Amino acid sequence: MTDTTTILAETRARIADAPDVEALRAIEREVVGKDGVVASLLKSIPGLPAEERKGAGQSANELKQAVLAAIEEREASLGSAALEAERRADGFDGTLPPPRVERGTLHPVTQVTRELEDLFTSMGYMVLDGPEVELDDYNFEKLNIPADHPARDTQDTFYCSSPGSSASLLLRTHTSPVQVRAMERLEPPFRAIVPGKVFRQETTDASHEHTFHQMEGLVIDRNVSVGHLIGAMKTLLRGIFKKEIEVRLRPGYFPFVEPGFELDARCPFCTDGCSVCKRTTWIELLPCGLVHPNVLKAGGLDPEEWGGFAFGLGLSRLVMLRYGIDDVRHLLGGDLRFLDQF
Amino acid sequence: MFISMKWLARHVDLTGITPEQLADDLTLSTCEVEGIERFAPHMSDVVVGHVLEREPHPDADKLGVARVDVGGDEPLQIVCGAPNLAPGQRVAVATIGTVLPGDFKIKKSKIRGVESRGMICSVRELDLGDEHDGIWVLPEVGETPLAVGQPVAAALGMEDWVIEVDNKSLTHRPDLWGHRGIARELAAIYERELKPIDLEMPALGGGAPVSVRVEDPACSRYLGLAIDGAVNGVSPDWLRELLLAVGQRPIDLLVDLSNFVMLDLGQPNHAFDRDQLAVDGIVVRKARAGERMTTLDGEERELVESDLLITSGGDPVALAGVMGGEGSKVGDDTGRLLLECATFDATTVRRTSARLAHRTDSSARFEKTLDPTLPEAAAAHFANLLRGLQPGVSFPCALADAGEWSDPARSIHLRGDVVRRDLGVALHDDAIASILSRLGLTPTAAGGGFDVAIPSARALKDLTMERDLVEEVGRIHRYGSVPEAPLVGAIEPPPFDRRRQMVRAVEDRLAGAARFHQVLSYSFTPDDLLERTGCAAGDFVRAKNPVAPDMARVRREVLPSLLGLVESARRERDVVRLFELGKGYRPEEAGEDGMPREVHQLAMVLALPTTAADAPFDAGAFFQLRAAVDDVISAAGVTAPCWSSADTAHPAAHPVKQVAGAWSEELDGCGFVASLEPGVARALGLEGELASDVAVAVLDMDALLAAPPSPPTYRPLPKFPMVKVDVACVAPSEMPAAELGGMIEKAGKGAVRDLQLFDVFRGEALGEGKKSLAYHVVLQSDTKTLTDKDAQKFLGRLERSLEQQGAALRR
Ligand SMILES: [Zn+2]
């Protein structure tokens, strides 16, 4: 029979070399298991001379305890080595690119429109909608632009036909028709904005589009003055540019307002001229004016009692200014590489 | 339009005012200045030279070698071919380094072996006219010869600034289409005097006036002034320079004067060579069909019956208000003139010039509606200017003056309170009166305000009502001096706008969790795209003047716009998710006002690479899009519709793979979800490498708005544990999943909390015409803990009901 000391020494060596817990369990089974070395030692005891039996039993038990202790020790050390390895995290590179997160986008025109809607609704303006296919009457006549008015020259209009209809239809050239539609429908006083698509028969290039977005604003009240208009426009610009913007009002001719203005804002992108402001430090931003008495009449309001102001903000232009977009055609082009940027 | 500062100074003293200042002031009070530029800036680099001697070139007969004193230490040697070069002349010399028009830089050179250090310039080389048959011999100014070496511009007093005004900002102001009109504004702005000019008709001879007959009301006034003894030739330098400054090439004296009068007063006019007219008389009439005439630019033009003509002896001699005729234009030997100053109808002139695509300085002015009193002033101006230059001219007969017109001058009552109310400034009545007077309007105190006399020049369309005068006061007072004022009055939040809220919720969900890209498209859908998507049928609103012939149709629906983007988007990436909220127009459902019905739609497209045959049943685009649609409907706060197989008849929808949604019999359906029709997919180029699994959906926003709302509701958390049961049902292939789902719900007697299909299987093992659908079912009660026994009862009920419908439970 083998000497337990030798067995212990051999087993300890194997335990020390065991690479993992599974190997330890195998050694454990082999040495102290049901049919293991220790068990066979114990089984052999009855065949020993009586005086050796006690000693043999003792050594077998000692062997078992020693092996179990060695396994436990080794297991603990293996465990902490695993922890350490986990902590060491060999080869980890946190700068590897993470997986792409796909996302959707809101169109930049929607984003800017919403911002303005929020600003205006907080000041009591309603948000109105109007038809894109409009009657000549609302787009021109009721806005004090009779047939053969020279202003119609500058409004390159898409005139339309619609099967079965004899109405004079067109694609609205501005959001202004909603002015009269609003006056007809709403009880004054009221405040409203009208974001929407408008159309001009125009050859397209990087800065001209036949379809673009505008936002009309209309305030109808008693005793509305140019001073109120200036105040409202300054509030609007603060909302857009998030800072105080110097403005100037100069005469501008639009038949549906009188007096009519062009509102220029001090270029927010430079102090001494840049390409955005064409080196003038002023950006022509929004046409506006006091609602023309003839338009009030067309909307069923008495110009002696009611007055108001109106303005038209070029949403597409504002979006281009905001993001530095150099080609207006991107806005309606639907190119994902463009849309993905917003 | 170009305005010369020097020209303006003929009408108003501009001392001390810089061009920049003037541009700003005009912009802030009157019209938009687009830019200011120096007139002929190179003339400040070209210097006065004194030709000391001229010798023949040793190697070239036609060239000369001149020595020219330009004020330097040594005279310059310059090779020059001009035949008129002679010693003693004062000439314009471009020295080395000077840049002439056309970006032509003068360099030291050798011409046929002789060194040349500069250029002696002709008029054309200096861009001051067309003369180029010799060098420009500078004119004498005063008693002493021009000082050598100084810039020619300074020596001849040519310095001028040119102001470009945006024509659009003058649309409503015919009076500003001449220098005097602009000068009147400046006089008002700077509170300076508008210098008087002589607009009195000179004494006319006693002869009978030239016969003029106006046969058409499109000419409201035709005035003909006969002039004898004119000598045509080159205009004086001051006149040439003023014309050049505003971009008008000098032609000859008579044409230049005609142009000058137009650019000075804003009244177009035309000088006929009276000897070239067929008969000595004028008839103004409409053109006859098929009539033709050659205009003075040499083009033969075909006329239509709406064109207004000036004729003589039956032949057209001018296209009224647009252009004169070739035959009767003035020439070198013209001595007898007939000067036409007339008032033509704005629309008539505009239509003719638009039809011929030929806009002239004249037509641009007539289009604005001109003052019928202006022709007389213009004729007098021309006569006086010509007589000033050629005292020998005479006016042999009385003025011919035909047509029916009335003086539009009027009076408008203006209340000071209205000015103050509308402008929001405290402006005293005296200040108001002062501004009006400076503008040439005459206020007289009346009835607590003013009766303001409006002169004819401003009375036609420009100043017609009280508000127009408020603007006059405001712009001269300056809007910059109007104090900013807050709007006052009760601010109430605008009424709740459910459509707006729903639109936002839909956009947010799609662009957010659903990861769709929002597209905004054109309202025109190209014919070709409509054909390819099968959507070309039906009536369309059409643009009569589209940007391109195939872009006339205004869309009926939004979906084709998105489909047009799929191919290029799929080239770009594997998964394409697009949506658009937009409008479509349906002519067949026009309202009483004749407007087509407007539909508001949400269109969605989902395109994926073709899914593998063994992919799970819900991996394809159709089911993914259905999930997104259900989700967005729930985000819109609307009850989920029932989806059922239906024939939507939409040409882009797969004939079988489609469902339509509806809430009830009474409500309009909400729209559909479908796979893309395979033929359409191919027509869109989605084949081969781009073969895609594409699903489309269209939701009607108006139907969504009308649908029963489904706001989030709280439900107490369950008190009793749930029981999970998996059931597999074998059913005939044609039985819809929705029906099976209904049976499971029913068998649960209200205890089915959740039902999730996790497998769909067809195979031989099941037998012909069968399918197996497997569900995770969650059972839960609000009143007790469900046991295995309850689950078994549920399965029993389900089994019986399945069997009644020809299906079975797989145990
Ligand atoms: Zn700038």
Short mmCIF file of C-alpha atoms in Angstrom, two decimals, chain A residues 102-107 109-110 114 117-118 121-127 129-135 148-151 153-154 157-163 165 167 169 171 181 191 195 197 199 201-202 209-211 213 219 221 223-228 230-231 234 238 248-253 258-261 284 290-294 303-304 309 329 331-334 336-337 339-340, chain B residues 24 27-30 32 168 171-172 347 350-351 359 367-368 415 421-424 461-462 465-468 470-471 475 479-480 482-489 491-492 494-495 497 500 503-504 507-508 510-512 515-524 539-547 551 554-555 565 569 572-573 575-580 583 585 587 593-596 598 600:
data_model
loop_
_atom_site.label_atom_id
_atom_site.label_comp_id
_atom_site.label_asym_id
_atom_site.label_seq_id
_atom_site.Cartn_x
_atom_site.Cartn_y
_atom_site.Cartn_z
CA GLU A 102 -30.56 54.49 -35.64
CA ARG A 103 -32.86 57.40 -35.08
CA GLY A 104 -35.60 59.29 -36.78
CA THR A 105 -35.68 63.01 -37.43
CA LEU A 106 -38.17 65.84 -37.54
CA HIS A 107 -37.79 67.99 -40.63
CA VAL A 109 -38.83 73.26 -41.12
CA THR A 110 -41.06 71.45 -38.62
CA ARG A 114 -42.80 74.48 -33.73
CA GLU A 117 -45.69 78.29 -32.75
CA ASP A 118 -44.74 77.84 -29.12
CA THR A 121 -49.16 80.66 -28.69
CA SER A 122 -47.57 81.77 -25.43
CA MET A 123 -48.56 85.30 -26.46
CA GLY A 124 -52.14 84.38 -27.23
CA TYR A 125 -51.84 83.70 -30.98
CA MET A 126 -53.86 80.94 -32.54
CA VAL A 127 -52.29 78.67 -35.11
CA ASP A 129 -54.24 76.59 -41.44
CA GLY A 130 -55.37 77.47 -44.93
CA PRO A 131 -55.69 75.81 -48.32
CA GLU A 132 -52.70 75.55 -50.63
CA VAL A 133 -54.97 75.46 -53.66
CA GLU A 134 -56.61 78.84 -53.20
CA LEU A 135 -59.13 81.07 -54.89
CA ASP A 148 -53.67 93.91 -63.60
CA HIS A 149 -52.21 95.32 -60.43
CA PRO A 150 -48.47 95.69 -61.01
CA ALA A 151 -47.83 93.71 -57.84
CA ASP A 153 -46.07 90.90 -61.84
CA THR A 154 -43.76 90.26 -58.97
CA THR A 157 -48.30 82.71 -59.77
CA PHE A 158 -49.14 79.11 -60.60
CA TYR A 159 -52.64 79.42 -61.98
CA CYS A 160 -54.58 76.18 -61.80
CA SER A 161 -57.43 74.38 -63.40
CA SER A 162 -59.50 71.76 -61.68
CA PRO A 163 -61.77 69.44 -63.67
CA SER A 165 -64.67 73.63 -61.44
CA ALA A 167 -63.50 78.82 -59.99
CA LEU A 169 -57.86 78.66 -58.73
CA LEU A 171 -51.52 77.80 -55.73
CA ARG A 181 -60.30 83.83 -44.12
CA ARG A 191 -54.13 87.07 -32.91
CA PRO A 195 -47.46 78.45 -41.07
CA LYS A 197 -46.48 75.98 -47.90
CA PHE A 199 -45.67 78.58 -54.32
CA GLN A 201 -43.58 80.10 -60.55
CA GLU A 202 -39.86 80.52 -60.55
CA GLU A 209 -37.49 77.46 -55.07
CA HIS A 210 -40.95 77.24 -56.55
CA THR A 211 -42.25 75.80 -53.28
CA HIS A 213 -42.62 77.66 -46.37
CA VAL A 219 -53.23 90.77 -35.06
CA ASP A 221 -57.55 94.78 -32.42
CA ASN A 223 -55.96 101.12 -31.87
CA VAL A 224 -53.12 99.00 -33.21
CA SER A 225 -50.15 101.15 -34.19
CA VAL A 226 -46.80 100.85 -35.90
CA GLY A 227 -45.33 101.00 -32.40
CA HIS A 228 -47.15 97.79 -31.50
CA ILE A 230 -42.33 97.07 -33.83
CA GLY A 231 -42.76 95.71 -30.31
CA LYS A 234 -38.74 92.58 -31.63
CA ARG A 238 -35.68 87.67 -29.56
CA ARG A 248 -34.95 98.82 -38.56
CA LEU A 249 -38.18 99.41 -40.34
CA ARG A 250 -38.16 100.88 -43.79
CA PRO A 251 -40.88 101.47 -46.33
CA GLY A 252 -41.84 98.41 -48.31
CA TYR A 253 -44.66 98.08 -50.75
CA GLU A 258 -50.52 100.36 -45.50
CA PRO A 259 -48.12 101.53 -44.41
CA GLY A 260 -46.01 98.55 -45.43
CA PHE A 261 -42.52 97.82 -44.24
CA GLU A 284 -34.03 91.66 -44.83
CA LEU A 290 -50.67 97.75 -40.77
CA VAL A 291 -53.52 95.82 -42.35
CA HIS A 292 -54.85 97.82 -45.30
CA PRO A 293 -58.34 99.24 -44.70
CA ASN A 294 -59.53 97.55 -47.92
CA PRO A 303 -61.67 99.91 -40.59
CA GLU A 304 -62.83 102.79 -38.44
CA PHE A 309 -50.90 94.46 -38.27
CA ARG A 329 -33.61 72.77 -52.77
CA LEU A 331 -35.42 71.37 -47.91
CA LEU A 332 -37.98 69.58 -50.07
CA GLY A 333 -35.58 67.18 -51.76
CA GLY A 334 -36.09 64.33 -49.28
CA LEU A 336 -31.81 61.16 -46.18
CA ARG A 337 -28.25 62.42 -45.98
CA LEU A 339 -32.60 64.88 -43.20
CA ASP A 340 -30.27 62.88 -40.99
CA ASP B 24 -29.31 105.11 -46.19
CA THR B 27 -33.68 103.33 -48.00
CA LEU B 28 -35.21 104.36 -44.70
CA SER B 29 -37.70 106.83 -46.11
CA THR B 30 -38.43 106.03 -49.71
CA GLU B 32 -34.53 100.32 -51.29
CA LYS B 168 -39.62 96.48 -56.98
CA THR B 171 -43.73 99.54 -58.14
CA HIS B 172 -46.32 101.86 -56.64
CA THR B 347 -52.11 96.97 -68.75
CA ARG B 350 -47.55 95.49 -69.95
CA ARG B 351 -49.28 92.79 -71.97
CA ARG B 359 -39.24 95.22 -71.51
CA GLU B 367 -46.74 99.80 -66.60
CA LYS B 368 -46.86 101.87 -63.43
CA ARG B 415 -57.01 113.65 -39.21
CA ARG B 421 -53.05 106.55 -33.50
CA ASP B 422 -51.82 104.55 -36.48
CA LEU B 423 -48.16 105.44 -36.11
CA GLY B 424 -48.12 105.39 -32.33
CA LYS B 461 -53.03 104.90 -57.51
CA ASP B 462 -50.51 105.88 -54.92
CA MET B 465 -57.10 107.42 -48.96
CA GLU B 466 -56.33 108.79 -45.53
CA ARG B 467 -54.15 105.80 -44.60
CA ASP B 468 -51.91 106.53 -47.58
CA VAL B 470 -50.38 108.33 -42.72
CA GLU B 471 -47.65 106.44 -44.51
CA ARG B 475 -41.81 107.41 -43.63
CA TYR B 479 -40.19 104.61 -38.46
CA GLY B 480 -37.00 104.42 -36.46
CA VAL B 482 -41.55 105.32 -33.50
CA PRO B 483 -41.35 104.07 -29.91
CA GLU B 484 -41.81 100.35 -29.44
CA ALA B 485 -45.07 99.57 -27.62
CA PRO B 486 -46.36 96.34 -26.12
CA LEU B 487 -49.71 95.03 -27.27
CA VAL B 488 -52.15 95.47 -24.46
CA GLY B 489 -55.40 93.70 -23.76
CA ILE B 491 -54.23 87.64 -23.38
CA GLU B 492 -56.08 84.41 -23.25
CA PRO B 494 -55.75 80.22 -27.67
CA PRO B 495 -58.48 77.57 -27.72
CA ASP B 497 -56.30 72.82 -30.97
CA ARG B 500 -52.28 70.53 -33.86
CA VAL B 503 -50.06 66.24 -35.49
CA ARG B 504 -47.32 66.90 -32.99
CA GLU B 507 -44.62 63.48 -35.59
CA ASP B 508 -42.92 63.01 -32.25
CA LEU B 510 -42.62 58.62 -35.59
CA ALA B 511 -39.43 60.65 -35.47
CA GLY B 512 -38.72 59.40 -31.94
CA ARG B 515 -37.19 56.12 -35.90
CA PHE B 516 -38.79 57.47 -39.06
CA HIS B 517 -37.46 60.44 -41.01
CA GLN B 518 -39.90 63.22 -41.69
CA VAL B 519 -40.00 64.37 -45.28
CA LEU B 520 -41.63 67.50 -46.70
CA SER B 521 -42.27 67.16 -50.42
CA TYR B 522 -43.34 69.25 -53.34
CA SER B 523 -47.05 69.42 -54.03
CA PHE B 524 -46.36 68.67 -57.67
CA ASP B 539 -58.70 63.91 -61.74
CA PHE B 540 -55.95 66.29 -60.79
CA VAL B 541 -55.77 69.99 -60.09
CA ARG B 542 -53.21 71.16 -62.64
CA ALA B 543 -50.96 74.17 -62.86
CA LYS B 544 -51.59 75.97 -66.14
CA ASN B 545 -48.03 77.26 -66.16
CA PRO B 546 -45.98 74.48 -64.55
CA VAL B 547 -42.22 74.71 -64.03
CA MET B 551 -44.85 68.78 -63.28
CA VAL B 554 -50.99 68.92 -57.93
CA ARG B 555 -50.96 65.79 -55.84
CA LEU B 565 -37.53 58.62 -52.66
CA ALA B 569 -32.63 56.06 -50.12
CA GLU B 572 -27.89 54.88 -49.28
CA ARG B 573 -28.88 52.46 -46.51
CA VAL B 575 -33.48 50.25 -43.69
CA VAL B 576 -35.49 53.23 -44.91
CA ARG B 577 -38.28 54.69 -42.82
CA LEU B 578 -40.03 57.79 -44.15
CA PHE B 579 -43.16 59.68 -43.30
CA GLU B 580 -44.86 62.82 -44.45
CA LYS B 583 -52.19 67.63 -48.14
CA TYR B 585 -56.42 67.75 -53.53
CA PRO B 587 -61.23 67.87 -57.80
CA ASP B 593 -66.94 77.57 -53.97
CA GLY B 594 -65.35 75.37 -56.64
CA MET B 595 -62.34 74.52 -54.49
CA PRO B 596 -61.16 70.90 -54.63
CA GLU B 598 -58.37 69.02 -49.33
CA HIS B 600 -54.80 65.65 -44.82
#
